[in-house]
Amino acid sequence: MMPQVRARAVAPDRLQQLMNEGMSALEARLYAGRGIASPMELEHELKRLLPFATLKNIDAAAVRLADAIAARERLLIVADYDADGATACSVGLKGLAMLGAVVDFVVPNRFEYGYGLTPEIVELAAQKSPDLIVTVDNGIASVAGVAAAKARGIDVLVTDHHLPGDTLPDCLIVNPNQPGCGFPSKNLAGVGVMFYVLLALRAELRARGAFADVAEPNLATLLDLVALGTVADVVRLDGNNRILVEQGLRRMRAGRASAGVMALFQAAGRNPAKASCFDLGFTLGPRLNAAGRLDDMSFGISCLLSTSEEDALTRARELDQLNRERRTIEAGMREEAETALAGLAIDASYSIALYRPDWHQGVIGIVASRVKERYHRPTIVFADASETEIKGSGRSIPGLHLRDALDLVSKRHPDLIVKFGGHAMAAGLSLRPNDFGRFQQAFEAVCRELMDEAALERVIETDGELSANDFSFETAERIERQVWGQGFPAPLFHGHFRVLEQRVVGERHLKVKLANDYGLVLEGIRFQHPDPLPRDVNAAYSLSVNEFRGERILQVMLDYVEGSA
């Protein structure tokens, strides 16, 4: 099914207001189309951050942590094994140490323990004899794990951002999505929640006079990690998250990021002086995630915690190698997935669920994302986790809240799903191997009930056409330096081009030379699409500046292309 390409709706009064306040016509169109009514909404100073006071239990959490610091209790962070969990763990370790805590960490190995504070992880954590466990980016569903910790006399503080289930753990919880929390932004990543806990803890320590004779720690030094985790976790970039990300990017561009982050830039061949959200989401994030997908995320965390530039670079290069291995595994799985889908009537289905015992458990989420992008269907990909369990990772489309859909499947078939959790757009679950076929049918039935046919039609929203003057380095650079991401999408334009030259590079990418209707000749690239283009095309595209061997080239990045009559 061909997608619809249409211009983003822009309110005329909002557009005019932004232009009246000094924005160019193009900037006004971009921001009005994303709901911005005033340039003040684009101010990214730290003073505009939402205060922590309305986060439920934040004061109690600060008191508990301050008491633990005063009593020299042993704190243990239990992290998740993705980029958000790794950055949240690093922020927690660095920040708590700055504030005087005795703190260590454990991160579950995805292949041995699975996700979250399980009773098995509590048993592992108990070997470090903690007085207080602090979860980051997990814990809201860890009812059994918290009970196991309490049975051992270990207190638990959960910091998380995932959606809660019907039953909450019996412990202190800081999570903007828990019932009764009045914090205006429900979109904090796990690393953002941990950062807010540190802000509250510092305020509590300040009130106790802890900084009367010593300098107050500057928690802003952690914002490079907060930005990386926030973008990599693909949470909605509302106004509050955009402040956190912009402040982190500023530290990177100024050369004041941590050694680990700077090393990830170097290993990826990217310039931190020009750090962008693209870098965080598509170069640094995947390299950090590769540790948790193929090996052990404690290795990624050690890179982020490194204080030595040499050590950080060594670890970053190993993460880069892991990411290369991940891409090779992913490519093979994608080909196998395409083969499996070739004989199915995808247009007649509302969902996709795939399972192969030999697929790599650490890569199924990426494959689900790629399949979802191609077919525009909620997609869940499964692989064997053990002889008695298969694990699935799902990605959704606008129109289906994936966690709610799984919840409905679970309620209708109580014996089907072993466990599940997640967000609107991404979720994970476990099944018994023999139940895959039954799940496939149940999930399809729920998707048919919750969505209509219109939701299955992919719509590509663009920001209209560019004028001749907008095809410039200045336009591309201004766009690239802004904060864009989930819920605040990067600008995408549409227009007609004549294809002058084309060739395949890197096996799967199409390098092209294009002429637009203004007579300008531009370099272009279409990633992951090596098939040749017709002579005339209509395209949805973004502008970028490609720097190679000291040469700067204005480049058109083709997102979607169709032949033009």
Coordinates of C-alpha atoms in Angstrom, one line a residue:
M1 CA 0.0 0.0 0.0
M2 CA 1.5 3.3 -1.1
P3 CA 1.7 5.9 1.7
Q4 CA 0.0 9.3 1.6
V5 CA 2.3 12.3 1.4
R6 CA 0.7 15.5 2.7
A7 CA 1.8 18.8 4.2
R8 CA 1.5 19.3 7.9
A9 CA -1.4 21.4 9.0
V10 CA -0.4 24.9 10.2
A11 CA -2.7 27.2 12.0
P12 CA -2.5 30.6 10.1
D13 CA -2.9 32.7 13.2
R14 CA -0.1 30.8 15.0
L15 CA 2.1 31.1 11.9
Q16 CA 1.5 34.9 11.7
Q17 CA 2.2 35.3 15.4
L18 CA 5.6 33.7 15.2
M19 CA 6.5 35.8 12.2
N20 CA 5.4 38.9 14.0
E21 CA 7.8 37.9 16.8
G22 CA 10.7 37.8 14.5
M23 CA 10.9 34.3 13.0
S24 CA 11.6 33.7 9.3
A25 CA 8.7 32.4 7.2
L26 CA 10.3 28.9 7.1
E27 CA 11.0 28.7 10.9
A28 CA 7.5 30.0 11.7
R29 CA 6.1 27.3 9.4
L30 CA 8.2 24.5 11.1
Y31 CA 7.4 25.5 14.6
A32 CA 3.7 26.4 14.1
G33 CA 3.2 23.0 12.6
R34 CA 4.6 21.5 15.8
G35 CA 2.3 23.3 18.1
I36 CA 4.6 26.2 19.1
A37 CA 2.7 29.4 19.8
S38 CA 5.5 31.6 21.0
P39 CA 9.3 31.8 20.7
M40 CA 9.5 31.5 24.5
E41 CA 8.5 27.9 24.2
L42 CA 11.8 27.3 22.4
E43 CA 13.9 28.8 25.1
H44 CA 16.0 26.0 26.6
E45 CA 17.6 27.5 29.7
L46 CA 17.7 25.4 32.8
K47 CA 15.7 27.9 34.7
R48 CA 12.7 26.9 32.6
L49 CA 12.8 23.2 33.7
L50 CA 9.7 22.0 35.5
P51 CA 10.4 22.0 39.3
F52 CA 10.7 18.6 40.9
A53 CA 8.1 19.3 43.7
T54 CA 5.1 17.9 41.9
L55 CA 6.7 14.5 41.3
K56 CA 4.9 12.1 43.6
N57 CA 7.1 10.8 46.5
I58 CA 10.1 12.9 45.4
D59 CA 10.4 14.6 48.8
A60 CA 10.2 11.3 50.6
A61 CA 12.8 9.8 48.2
A62 CA 15.1 12.7 48.8
V63 CA 14.8 12.2 52.6
R64 CA 15.4 8.5 52.4
L65 CA 18.5 9.0 50.3
A66 CA 19.8 11.8 52.5
D67 CA 19.3 9.6 55.6
A68 CA 21.2 6.8 53.8
I69 CA 24.1 9.2 53.0
A70 CA 24.2 10.4 56.6
A71 CA 24.2 6.8 58.0
R72 CA 26.8 5.6 55.4
E73 CA 24.4 3.0 54.1
R74 CA 25.4 1.0 51.1
L75 CA 23.3 1.9 48.0
L76 CA 23.0 -0.4 45.0
I77 CA 21.6 0.8 41.7
V78 CA 19.8 -1.9 39.6
A79 CA 19.8 -0.8 36.0
D80 CA 18.1 -1.8 32.8
Y81 CA 20.3 -3.0 29.9
D82 CA 19.4 -0.4 27.2
A83 CA 20.9 3.1 26.6
D84 CA 18.3 4.7 28.9
G85 CA 19.1 2.3 31.6
A86 CA 22.9 2.7 31.1
T87 CA 22.8 6.5 31.2
A88 CA 20.4 6.5 34.1
C89 CA 22.7 4.1 36.0
S90 CA 25.7 6.3 35.2
V91 CA 23.9 9.5 36.2
G92 CA 22.8 7.8 39.4
L93 CA 26.3 6.6 40.3
K94 CA 28.0 9.8 39.5
G95 CA 25.4 12.0 41.0
L96 CA 25.0 10.1 44.3
A97 CA 28.8 9.9 44.7
M98 CA 29.0 13.7 44.1
L99 CA 26.4 14.1 46.9
G100 CA 28.3 11.8 49.3
A101 CA 26.8 8.4 48.9
V102 CA 28.4 5.0 49.0
V103 CA 27.0 3.5 45.8
D104 CA 27.6 0.5 43.5
F105 CA 25.5 -1.0 40.7
V106 CA 24.4 -4.2 39.0
V107 CA 22.8 -4.5 35.6
P108 CA 21.0 -7.7 34.6
N109 CA 22.4 -9.7 31.7
R110 CA 19.5 -9.9 29.2
F111 CA 20.3 -13.5 28.4
E112 CA 20.6 -14.8 31.9
Y113 CA 18.2 -12.8 34.1
G114 CA 15.9 -10.8 31.8
Y115 CA 14.4 -7.4 32.6
G116 CA 13.9 -5.6 35.9
L117 CA 14.3 -6.2 39.6
T118 CA 13.3 -9.9 39.6
P119 CA 13.8 -12.2 42.7
E120 CA 16.8 -13.6 40.9
I121 CA 18.4 -10.2 40.5
V122 CA 17.7 -9.5 44.2
E123 CA 19.7 -12.7 45.0
L124 CA 22.5 -11.4 42.9
A125 CA 22.3 -7.9 44.4
A126 CA 22.3 -9.4 47.9
Q127 CA 25.9 -10.6 47.3
K128 CA 26.9 -6.9 47.6
S129 CA 25.1 -6.5 50.9
P130 CA 23.2 -3.3 50.1
D131 CA 21.0 -1.5 52.6
L132 CA 19.0 0.2 49.9
I133 CA 18.4 -0.8 46.2
V134 CA 17.6 2.0 43.8
T135 CA 16.2 0.9 40.5
V136 CA 16.6 3.1 37.4
D137 CA 14.5 2.7 34.3
N138 CA 12.8 -0.3 35.8
G139 CA 10.9 -1.5 38.8
I140 CA 7.4 -0.3 38.4
A141 CA 6.3 -3.9 37.6
S142 CA 8.7 -5.6 40.1
V143 CA 6.2 -6.7 42.7
A144 CA 7.8 -10.0 43.3
G145 CA 11.3 -8.5 43.2
V146 CA 10.6 -5.9 45.8
A147 CA 8.9 -8.5 48.0
A148 CA 12.1 -10.6 47.7
A149 CA 14.3 -7.7 48.7
K150 CA 12.2 -6.8 51.7
A151 CA 12.2 -10.4 52.8
R152 CA 16.0 -10.1 52.9
G153 CA 15.8 -6.8 54.9
I154 CA 16.8 -4.7 51.9
D155 CA 14.9 -1.4 51.3
V156 CA 13.9 -0.4 47.8
L157 CA 13.4 2.9 46.0
V158 CA 12.0 2.5 42.5
T159 CA 12.7 5.2 39.9
D160 CA 11.1 4.4 36.6
H161 CA 9.0 5.9 33.8
H162 CA 7.3 2.9 32.4
L163 CA 3.5 2.5 32.6
P164 CA 2.3 0.8 35.8
G165 CA 0.3 -2.4 35.9
D166 CA -2.7 -3.1 38.1
T167 CA -0.5 -3.8 41.1
L168 CA 2.3 -1.6 42.3
P169 CA 5.4 -2.8 44.2
D170 CA 5.2 -2.2 48.0
C171 CA 7.9 0.4 48.2
L172 CA 8.7 4.1 47.6
I173 CA 8.2 4.9 43.9
V174 CA 9.1 7.9 41.8
N175 CA 7.5 7.6 38.4
P176 CA 5.7 10.4 36.6
N177 CA 3.3 7.8 35.2
Q178 CA 2.2 6.3 38.5
P179 CA -1.3 6.9 39.7
G180 CA -1.7 10.2 41.5
C181 CA 1.5 11.9 40.2
G182 CA 0.8 15.5 39.2
F183 CA 4.1 16.1 37.4
P184 CA 3.1 17.9 34.1
S185 CA 5.5 16.0 31.9
K186 CA 4.7 12.3 31.6
N187 CA 7.5 11.8 29.1
L188 CA 10.6 11.8 31.2
A189 CA 13.0 8.9 30.3
G190 CA 14.4 6.8 33.0
V191 CA 17.5 8.9 33.1
G192 CA 15.4 12.0 33.4
V193 CA 13.6 10.6 36.4
M194 CA 17.0 9.8 38.1
F195 CA 18.2 13.3 37.3
Y196 CA 15.2 14.8 39.0
V197 CA 15.7 12.6 42.1
L198 CA 19.2 14.0 42.3
L199 CA 17.9 17.5 42.1
A200 CA 15.5 16.8 45.0
L201 CA 18.3 15.1 47.0
R202 CA 20.6 18.0 46.6
A203 CA 17.8 20.4 47.8
E204 CA 17.3 18.2 50.8
L205 CA 21.0 18.1 51.6
R206 CA 21.2 21.9 51.2
A207 CA 18.3 22.3 53.7
R208 CA 20.3 20.1 56.1
G209 CA 23.3 22.4 55.8
A210 CA 25.5 19.8 54.0
F211 CA 27.1 22.4 51.8
A212 CA 27.9 25.0 54.5
D213 CA 31.6 24.2 54.2
V214 CA 31.9 22.6 50.8
A215 CA 31.0 23.6 47.3
E216 CA 27.6 22.5 46.2
P217 CA 27.9 19.8 43.4
N218 CA 27.0 21.0 39.9
L219 CA 24.5 18.4 38.7
A220 CA 24.4 20.1 35.2
T221 CA 27.7 18.2 34.5
L222 CA 25.5 15.1 34.1
L223 CA 23.3 16.6 31.4
D224 CA 25.3 15.1 28.5
L225 CA 24.3 11.6 29.8
V226 CA 20.7 12.8 30.4
A227 CA 20.4 14.0 26.8
L228 CA 21.9 10.8 25.4
G229 CA 19.5 8.5 27.3
T230 CA 16.5 10.7 26.6
V231 CA 17.0 10.7 22.8
A232 CA 18.1 7.1 22.6
D233 CA 15.0 5.9 24.4
V234 CA 12.8 7.7 21.9
V235 CA 10.5 9.3 24.5
R236 CA 8.4 12.2 23.4
L237 CA 10.4 15.4 23.3
D238 CA 8.0 17.7 25.0
G239 CA 9.2 21.2 26.2
N240 CA 10.8 19.9 29.3
N241 CA 12.7 17.1 27.6
R242 CA 13.9 19.5 24.9
I243 CA 15.5 21.6 27.6
L244 CA 17.3 18.6 29.0
V245 CA 18.5 17.5 25.6
E246 CA 19.5 21.0 24.4
Q247 CA 21.6 21.5 27.6
G248 CA 23.3 18.2 27.1
L249 CA 24.1 19.0 23.4
R250 CA 25.6 22.4 24.5
R251 CA 28.0 20.6 26.8
M252 CA 29.0 18.2 24.0
R253 CA 29.5 21.0 21.5
A254 CA 31.6 22.9 24.1
G255 CA 33.9 19.9 24.7
R256 CA 32.6 19.6 28.3
A257 CA 30.9 16.1 28.0
S258 CA 32.1 13.1 29.9
A259 CA 35.1 11.2 28.6
G260 CA 32.9 8.2 27.7
V261 CA 30.5 10.4 25.6
M262 CA 33.4 12.1 23.8
A263 CA 34.9 8.7 23.1
L264 CA 31.7 7.4 21.6
F265 CA 31.7 10.4 19.2
Q266 CA 35.3 9.7 18.2
A267 CA 34.6 5.9 17.7
A268 CA 31.6 6.8 15.5
G269 CA 33.6 9.3 13.4
R270 CA 31.4 12.2 14.4
N271 CA 32.4 15.7 15.5
P272 CA 31.1 16.6 19.0
A273 CA 31.4 20.3 18.2
K274 CA 28.5 19.8 15.9
A275 CA 26.5 17.3 18.1
S276 CA 22.9 16.9 17.1
C277 CA 19.9 14.7 18.1
F278 CA 20.7 12.6 15.0
D279 CA 24.1 11.8 16.6
L280 CA 22.5 10.8 19.9
G281 CA 19.8 8.7 18.3
F282 CA 21.5 7.1 15.4
T283 CA 25.3 6.9 16.2
L284 CA 26.0 7.0 19.9
G285 CA 22.8 5.4 21.1
P286 CA 23.1 2.2 18.9
R287 CA 26.7 1.8 20.0
L288 CA 25.8 1.9 23.6
N289 CA 22.8 -0.3 23.1
A290 CA 25.0 -2.9 21.3
A291 CA 26.6 -3.9 24.7
G292 CA 23.2 -4.8 26.1
R293 CA 22.0 -6.5 22.9
L294 CA 25.0 -8.7 22.3
D295 CA 27.1 -8.8 25.5
D296 CA 26.7 -7.2 28.9
M297 CA 25.6 -3.6 29.4
S298 CA 28.0 -3.2 32.4
F299 CA 30.6 -2.8 29.7
G300 CA 28.7 0.2 28.2
I301 CA 28.2 1.7 31.6
S302 CA 31.9 1.4 32.3
C303 CA 32.6 3.4 29.1
L304 CA 30.2 6.1 30.4
L305 CA 31.9 6.1 33.8
S306 CA 35.4 6.2 32.6
T307 CA 37.5 9.2 33.7
S308 CA 40.4 8.4 31.4
E309 CA 40.2 9.5 27.8
E310 CA 42.4 6.6 26.7
D311 CA 40.4 4.0 28.6
A312 CA 37.1 5.5 27.4
L313 CA 38.2 5.4 23.8
T314 CA 39.3 1.7 24.1
R315 CA 35.9 0.8 25.4
A316 CA 34.1 3.0 22.9
R317 CA 35.9 1.3 20.0
E318 CA 34.9 -2.1 21.4
L319 CA 31.3 -0.9 21.6
D320 CA 31.7 0.2 17.9
Q321 CA 32.8 -3.3 17.0
L322 CA 29.8 -4.8 18.9
N323 CA 27.5 -2.5 16.9
R324 CA 29.0 -3.7 13.6
E325 CA 28.3 -7.3 14.7
R326 CA 24.8 -6.3 15.7
R327 CA 24.2 -4.8 12.2
T328 CA 25.4 -8.0 10.5
I329 CA 23.1 -10.1 12.7
E330 CA 20.2 -7.7 12.1
A331 CA 20.7 -7.8 8.3
G332 CA 20.4 -11.6 8.3
M333 CA 17.3 -11.6 10.5
R334 CA 15.7 -9.0 8.4
E335 CA 16.2 -11.0 5.2
E336 CA 14.7 -14.1 7.0
A337 CA 11.8 -12.0 8.2
E338 CA 11.2 -10.7 4.6
T339 CA 11.2 -14.3 3.4
A340 CA 8.7 -15.3 6.0
L341 CA 6.4 -12.4 5.1
A342 CA 6.6 -12.9 1.4
G343 CA 3.9 -15.5 1.3
L344 CA 1.6 -13.7 3.7
A345 CA -1.3 -11.4 2.8
I346 CA 0.1 -8.4 4.8
D347 CA -2.5 -6.0 3.4
A348 CA -5.3 -8.1 4.8
S349 CA -3.8 -8.2 8.3
Y350 CA -3.8 -5.7 11.2
S351 CA -0.7 -7.0 12.9
I352 CA 2.6 -8.9 12.3
A353 CA 4.0 -11.5 14.8
L354 CA 7.1 -13.4 13.8
Y355 CA 9.1 -16.1 15.6
R356 CA 12.2 -18.1 14.8
P357 CA 13.9 -20.1 17.6
D358 CA 17.4 -19.2 16.3
W359 CA 16.9 -15.5 16.0
H360 CA 19.1 -13.4 18.3
Q361 CA 17.2 -12.3 21.4
G362 CA 19.2 -9.0 21.6
V363 CA 18.3 -7.8 18.1
I364 CA 14.5 -8.7 17.9
G365 CA 13.5 -5.2 18.9
I366 CA 15.4 -3.6 16.0
V367 CA 14.0 -6.1 13.5
A368 CA 10.5 -5.4 14.8
S369 CA 11.1 -1.7 14.3
R370 CA 12.3 -2.2 10.7
V371 CA 9.4 -4.5 9.8
K372 CA 7.0 -2.1 11.3
E373 CA 8.4 0.8 9.3
R374 CA 8.2 -1.1 6.1
Y375 CA 4.7 -2.6 6.5
H376 CA 3.1 0.0 8.9
R377 CA 1.6 -2.7 11.1
P378 CA 2.1 -3.3 14.9
T379 CA 4.9 -5.8 14.9
I380 CA 6.2 -8.2 17.5
V381 CA 9.3 -10.4 16.9
F382 CA 10.1 -13.4 19.1
A383 CA 13.2 -15.5 19.7
D384 CA 14.0 -18.3 22.1
A385 CA 15.0 -17.2 25.6
S386 CA 15.2 -20.7 27.1
E387 CA 13.7 -24.2 26.5
T388 CA 10.5 -23.0 28.3
E389 CA 10.2 -19.4 27.2
I390 CA 10.3 -17.2 24.1
K391 CA 10.7 -13.4 24.4
G392 CA 9.1 -10.9 22.1
S393 CA 9.9 -7.3 21.4
G394 CA 7.2 -5.1 19.8
R395 CA 6.9 -1.8 18.0
S396 CA 3.6 0.0 17.3
I397 CA 2.1 2.6 15.0
P398 CA 0.0 5.6 15.8
G399 CA -3.5 4.4 16.6
L400 CA -2.5 1.4 18.7
H401 CA -1.3 1.6 22.3
L402 CA 0.8 -1.5 22.4
R403 CA 1.0 -2.1 26.1
D404 CA -2.8 -1.6 26.4
A405 CA -3.3 -4.1 23.5
L406 CA -1.1 -6.7 25.3
D407 CA -3.0 -6.0 28.5
L408 CA -6.3 -6.7 26.7
V409 CA -4.9 -10.0 25.3
S410 CA -3.7 -10.9 28.8
K411 CA -7.1 -10.3 30.3
R412 CA -9.0 -12.3 27.7
H413 CA -6.4 -15.1 27.7
P414 CA -5.1 -15.2 31.3
D415 CA -2.9 -18.3 30.7
L416 CA -1.3 -17.0 27.5
I417 CA 1.2 -14.2 28.3
V418 CA 3.8 -15.0 31.0
K419 CA 4.7 -11.3 31.6
F420 CA 4.6 -8.1 29.6
G421 CA 5.3 -4.4 30.0
G422 CA 6.2 -1.2 28.1
H423 CA 4.9 1.9 26.5
A424 CA 2.4 3.0 23.9
M425 CA 4.8 2.5 21.0
A426 CA 7.1 -0.3 22.3
A427 CA 6.6 -3.2 24.6
G428 CA 8.1 -6.6 25.5
L429 CA 6.6 -9.9 26.6
S430 CA 7.2 -13.6 27.2
L431 CA 5.3 -16.6 26.1
R432 CA 5.7 -20.4 26.2
P433 CA 7.0 -21.6 22.8
N434 CA 3.9 -23.7 22.1
D435 CA 1.6 -20.6 22.6
F436 CA 3.0 -18.5 19.8
G437 CA 0.3 -19.4 17.3
R438 CA -2.4 -18.8 19.8
F439 CA -0.9 -15.4 20.7
Q440 CA -0.6 -14.5 17.0
Q441 CA -4.4 -15.0 16.6
A442 CA -5.3 -13.2 19.9
F443 CA -3.1 -10.2 19.1
E444 CA -4.5 -9.9 15.6
A445 CA -8.1 -10.0 17.0
V446 CA -7.3 -7.2 19.5
C447 CA -5.6 -5.1 16.8
R448 CA -8.7 -5.4 14.6
E449 CA -10.8 -4.3 17.5
L450 CA -8.7 -1.4 18.5
M451 CA -7.8 0.0 15.1
D452 CA -9.7 0.9 11.9
E453 CA -8.4 0.6 8.4
A454 CA -7.4 4.3 8.3
A455 CA -4.8 3.6 11.0
L456 CA -3.1 1.1 8.7
E457 CA -2.5 3.7 6.1
R458 CA 0.9 5.2 6.4
V459 CA 0.9 9.0 6.2
I460 CA 4.1 10.9 5.6
E461 CA 3.7 14.5 6.9
T462 CA 6.0 17.1 5.4
D463 CA 6.6 20.7 6.0
G464 CA 5.8 21.6 2.4
E465 CA 8.2 22.8 -0.3
L466 CA 11.3 24.8 0.1
S467 CA 11.9 28.0 -1.7
A468 CA 15.0 28.4 -3.9
N469 CA 16.7 30.5 -1.2
D470 CA 16.1 27.8 1.5
F471 CA 18.4 25.3 -0.3
S472 CA 21.4 26.6 1.6
F473 CA 24.0 25.6 4.2
E474 CA 22.5 28.1 6.6
T475 CA 19.1 26.4 6.4
A476 CA 20.5 22.9 6.8
E477 CA 22.8 23.9 9.7
R478 CA 20.1 25.8 11.6
I479 CA 17.8 22.8 11.3
E480 CA 20.5 20.3 12.4
R481 CA 21.3 22.2 15.5
Q482 CA 17.8 22.3 16.9
V483 CA 16.3 19.6 19.1
W484 CA 14.1 17.2 17.1
G485 CA 12.8 13.8 17.9
Q486 CA 9.8 11.7 19.0
G487 CA 6.7 13.9 19.1
F488 CA 8.7 16.9 17.7
P489 CA 9.7 15.5 14.4
A490 CA 12.7 16.7 12.4
P491 CA 11.7 18.8 9.3
L492 CA 10.8 16.9 6.2
F493 CA 10.1 18.6 2.9
H494 CA 8.6 17.4 -0.4
G495 CA 9.4 18.4 -4.0
H496 CA 10.1 17.2 -7.5
F497 CA 13.6 16.2 -8.7
R498 CA 15.2 15.0 -11.9
V499 CA 17.7 12.1 -11.3
L500 CA 20.9 12.9 -13.1
E501 CA 23.2 10.2 -11.8
Q502 CA 22.8 7.2 -9.4
R503 CA 25.0 4.4 -8.0
V504 CA 24.9 2.0 -5.1
V505 CA 27.4 2.6 -2.2
G506 CA 28.0 0.6 0.9
E507 CA 25.9 -2.3 -0.7
R508 CA 22.5 -1.0 0.4
H509 CA 22.6 2.8 -0.1
L510 CA 21.7 4.7 -3.2
K511 CA 23.9 7.8 -4.0
V512 CA 22.3 10.2 -6.4
K513 CA 22.8 13.5 -8.1
L514 CA 19.5 15.5 -8.4
A515 CA 18.3 18.6 -10.1
N516 CA 15.4 20.5 -8.5
D517 CA 12.8 22.7 -10.2
Y518 CA 14.9 25.8 -9.4
G519 CA 17.8 24.5 -11.5
L520 CA 20.0 23.6 -8.5
V521 CA 22.1 20.4 -8.7
L522 CA 22.3 18.6 -5.4
E523 CA 23.9 15.5 -4.0
G524 CA 21.5 13.0 -2.5
I525 CA 21.4 9.7 -0.7
R526 CA 18.7 7.1 0.1
F527 CA 19.7 4.8 2.9
Q528 CA 18.8 1.1 2.9
H529 CA 17.2 1.4 -0.6
P530 CA 19.6 0.3 -3.3
D531 CA 17.0 -0.1 -6.1
P532 CA 17.4 2.4 -9.0
L533 CA 15.1 5.4 -9.3
P534 CA 13.2 6.6 -12.4
R535 CA 14.3 9.7 -14.2
D536 CA 11.7 12.0 -12.5
V537 CA 10.6 11.6 -8.9
N538 CA 8.6 13.2 -6.2
A539 CA 10.3 12.9 -2.9
A540 CA 10.0 13.5 0.8
Y541 CA 13.4 14.6 2.0
S542 CA 15.5 16.4 4.6
L543 CA 18.5 18.8 4.1
S544 CA 21.8 18.0 5.7
V545 CA 25.5 19.1 5.4
N546 CA 27.8 16.3 4.5
E547 CA 31.4 16.9 5.5
F548 CA 34.0 14.6 4.0
R549 CA 37.8 15.2 3.9
G550 CA 37.4 18.8 4.5
E551 CA 34.7 19.4 1.9
R552 CA 31.2 20.5 2.8
I553 CA 28.4 19.4 0.5
L554 CA 24.7 20.3 0.8
Q555 CA 22.9 17.0 0.7
V556 CA 19.3 15.9 0.2
M557 CA 18.4 12.8 2.3
L558 CA 15.6 11.0 0.6
D559 CA 13.0 9.6 3.0
Y560 CA 10.4 8.5 0.5
V561 CA 10.4 8.5 -3.3
E562 CA 7.8 7.8 -6.0
G563 CA 7.9 8.1 -9.7
S564 CA 6.7 11.4 -11.3
A565 CA 4.7 11.3 -14.5

